[in-house]
mmCIF file of C-alpha atoms in Angstrom:
data_model
loop_
_atom_site.group_PDB
_atom_site.id
_atom_site.type_symbol
_atom_site.label_atom_id
_atom_site.label_comp_id
_atom_site.label_asym_id
_atom_site.label_seq_id
_atom_site.Cartn_x
_atom_site.Cartn_y
_atom_site.Cartn_z
ATOM 1 C CA MET A 420 125.602 280.228 263.437
ATOM 2 C CA PRO A 421 122.421 280.263 261.350
ATOM 3 C CA ASP A 422 120.057 283.191 261.291
ATOM 4 C CA GLU A 423 117.064 283.134 263.652
ATOM 5 C CA ARG A 424 114.273 281.250 261.882
ATOM 6 C CA VAL A 425 110.596 281.183 262.653
ATOM 7 C CA GLY A 426 108.053 278.550 261.725
ATOM 8 C CA ALA A 427 104.396 279.514 261.734
ATOM 9 C CA GLY A 428 102.364 277.571 264.248
ATOM 10 C CA ALA A 429 98.691 276.783 264.450
ATOM 11 C CA GLY A 430 97.907 280.403 265.253
ATOM 12 C CA GLY A 431 94.424 280.631 263.854
ATOM 13 C CA GLU A 432 92.713 281.364 260.564
ATOM 14 C CA ALA A 433 94.340 282.993 257.557
ATOM 15 C CA GLY A 434 94.206 286.772 257.869
ATOM 16 C CA ALA A 435 94.029 286.659 261.662
ATOM 17 C CA PRO A 436 95.805 289.563 263.412
ATOM 18 C CA PHE A 437 97.704 287.198 265.744
ATOM 19 C CA GLY A 438 99.705 284.033 265.263
ATOM 20 C CA ILE A 439 102.292 281.792 266.884
ATOM 21 C CA ALA A 440 105.928 281.506 265.816
ATOM 22 C CA GLU A 441 108.584 279.140 267.144
ATOM 23 C CA VAL A 442 112.178 280.335 267.451
ATOM 24 C CA THR A 443 115.074 278.220 266.179
ATOM 25 C CA GLY A 444 118.680 279.311 266.373
ATOM 26 C CA VAL A 445 120.657 281.468 268.775
ATOM 27 C CA SER A 446 120.820 284.968 267.261
ATOM 28 C CA MET A 447 118.417 286.419 269.872
ATOM 29 C CA VAL A 448 119.983 284.808 272.979
ATOM 30 C CA PRO A 449 119.659 285.757 275.842
ATOM 31 C CA THR A 450 116.304 287.435 275.096
ATOM 32 C CA LEU A 451 114.869 284.467 273.191
ATOM 33 C CA LEU A 452 116.061 280.882 273.248
ATOM 34 C CA HIS A 453 115.782 278.053 270.739
ATOM 35 C CA GLY A 454 112.307 276.554 271.163
ATOM 36 C CA ASP A 455 110.657 279.696 272.563
ATOM 37 C CA ARG A 456 107.243 280.425 271.135
ATOM 38 C CA LEU A 457 106.134 283.946 270.284
ATOM 39 C CA LEU A 458 102.696 285.452 270.122
ATOM 40 C CA VAL A 459 102.974 287.570 266.967
ATOM 41 C CA HIS A 460 100.775 290.595 266.289
ATOM 42 C CA TYR A 461 100.639 290.816 262.493
ATOM 43 C CA GLY A 462 100.635 294.406 261.352
ATOM 44 C CA GLY A 463 101.732 295.522 264.808
ATOM 45 C CA ARG A 464 103.357 298.902 265.280
ATOM 46 C CA LEU A 465 107.053 298.873 264.397
ATOM 47 C CA ARG A 466 109.406 301.032 266.443
ATOM 48 C CA PRO A 467 113.117 301.027 267.289
ATOM 49 C CA GLY A 468 113.941 298.610 270.097
ATOM 50 C CA SER A 469 111.051 296.247 269.364
ATOM 51 C CA VAL A 470 111.505 292.584 268.543
ATOM 52 C CA ALA A 471 109.910 291.812 265.184
ATOM 53 C CA VAL A 472 109.241 288.896 262.847
ATOM 54 C CA LEU A 473 110.536 289.796 259.375
ATOM 55 C CA ARG A 474 110.996 288.337 255.909
ATOM 56 C CA HIS A 475 114.684 287.952 255.097
ATOM 57 C CA PRO A 476 115.577 290.449 252.320
ATOM 58 C CA LEU A 477 117.637 287.937 250.324
ATOM 59 C CA GLN A 478 115.562 284.821 250.992
ATOM 60 C CA GLN A 479 111.876 285.803 250.968
ATOM 61 C CA ASP A 480 110.599 282.416 252.154
ATOM 62 C CA LEU A 481 112.655 282.734 255.373
ATOM 63 C CA LEU A 482 111.165 284.474 258.413
ATOM 64 C CA VAL A 483 113.558 285.816 261.054
ATOM 65 C CA VAL A 484 113.257 287.291 264.543
ATOM 66 C CA LYS A 485 115.365 290.413 265.101
ATOM 67 C CA ARG A 486 115.466 293.639 267.086
ATOM 68 C CA LEU A 487 114.597 296.774 265.110
ATOM 69 C CA ILE A 488 117.450 299.254 265.522
ATOM 70 C CA GLU A 489 116.555 302.191 263.299
ATOM 71 C CA ARG A 490 114.650 303.133 260.183
ATOM 72 C CA ARG A 491 116.919 304.129 257.286
ATOM 73 C CA ASP A 492 116.471 304.748 253.584
ATOM 74 C CA GLY A 493 115.512 301.423 252.103
ATOM 75 C CA GLY A 494 114.163 299.831 255.274
ATOM 76 C CA TRP A 495 114.887 298.811 258.855
ATOM 77 C CA TRP A 496 118.363 298.188 260.246
ATOM 78 C CA VAL A 497 118.090 295.103 262.497
ATOM 79 C CA LEU A 498 120.327 293.136 264.855
ATOM 80 C CA GLY A 499 120.133 289.963 266.872
ATOM 81 C CA ASP A 500 120.678 290.272 270.614
ATOM 82 C CA ASN A 501 123.534 287.737 270.549
ATOM 83 C CA PRO A 502 126.744 289.533 269.488
ATOM 84 C CA ASP A 503 128.436 286.181 268.773
ATOM 85 C CA ALA A 504 125.825 285.082 266.212
ATOM 86 C CA GLU A 505 125.641 286.003 262.537
ATOM 87 C CA GLY A 506 122.636 287.328 260.662
ATOM 88 C CA THR A 507 122.549 291.097 261.194
ATOM 89 C CA THR A 508 121.574 293.773 258.704
ATOM 90 C CA GLY A 509 125.230 294.180 257.748
ATOM 91 C CA SER A 510 125.268 290.743 256.160
ATOM 92 C CA SER A 511 121.945 290.988 254.327
ATOM 93 C CA GLY A 512 121.112 294.656 253.793
ATOM 94 C CA PRO A 513 118.158 296.589 255.206
ATOM 95 C CA TYR A 514 114.793 294.951 255.738
ATOM 96 C CA ARG A 515 112.167 296.664 253.590
ATOM 97 C CA PRO A 516 109.147 298.004 255.491
ATOM 98 C CA ASN A 517 106.770 295.617 253.691
ATOM 99 C CA SER A 518 108.913 292.670 254.864
ATOM 100 C CA CYS A 519 108.156 293.599 258.473
ATOM 101 C CA SER A 520 104.525 292.525 258.407
ATOM 102 C CA GLY A 521 105.081 290.179 261.301
ATOM 103 C CA GLY A 522 104.915 293.052 263.732
ATOM 104 C CA SER A 523 106.037 292.565 267.287
ATOM 105 C CA GLY A 524 106.387 289.326 269.201
ATOM 106 C CA ARG A 525 105.997 288.413 272.859
ATOM 107 C CA GLY A 526 107.352 285.250 274.436
ATOM 108 C CA THR A 527 104.801 282.648 275.467
ATOM 109 C CA GLY A 528 107.063 280.352 277.445
ATOM 110 C CA ARG A 529 109.951 277.957 277.173
#
């Protein structure tokens, strides 16, 4: 299965602290489903257990939605909530702190 991808929506002006992201893929099922929209707080506080929007460490133009597991040397260890989907830290390495600028996301409906 593909990694969880996020496309920026019409979330406001450039530099705004909040934006909209749309989920595609299944790596965060059952928490988030394909087509869910997230209200993203850019620069939000990152902590273990939070869902975050991140830049993929190997493909910088790809944004992903993952759960932050723990902070380690070199960045955040992340996982999707769906154990049957691919796209965890183990396959791509740690997510650097500066790639986590998306902050936390909250679902806005299905």
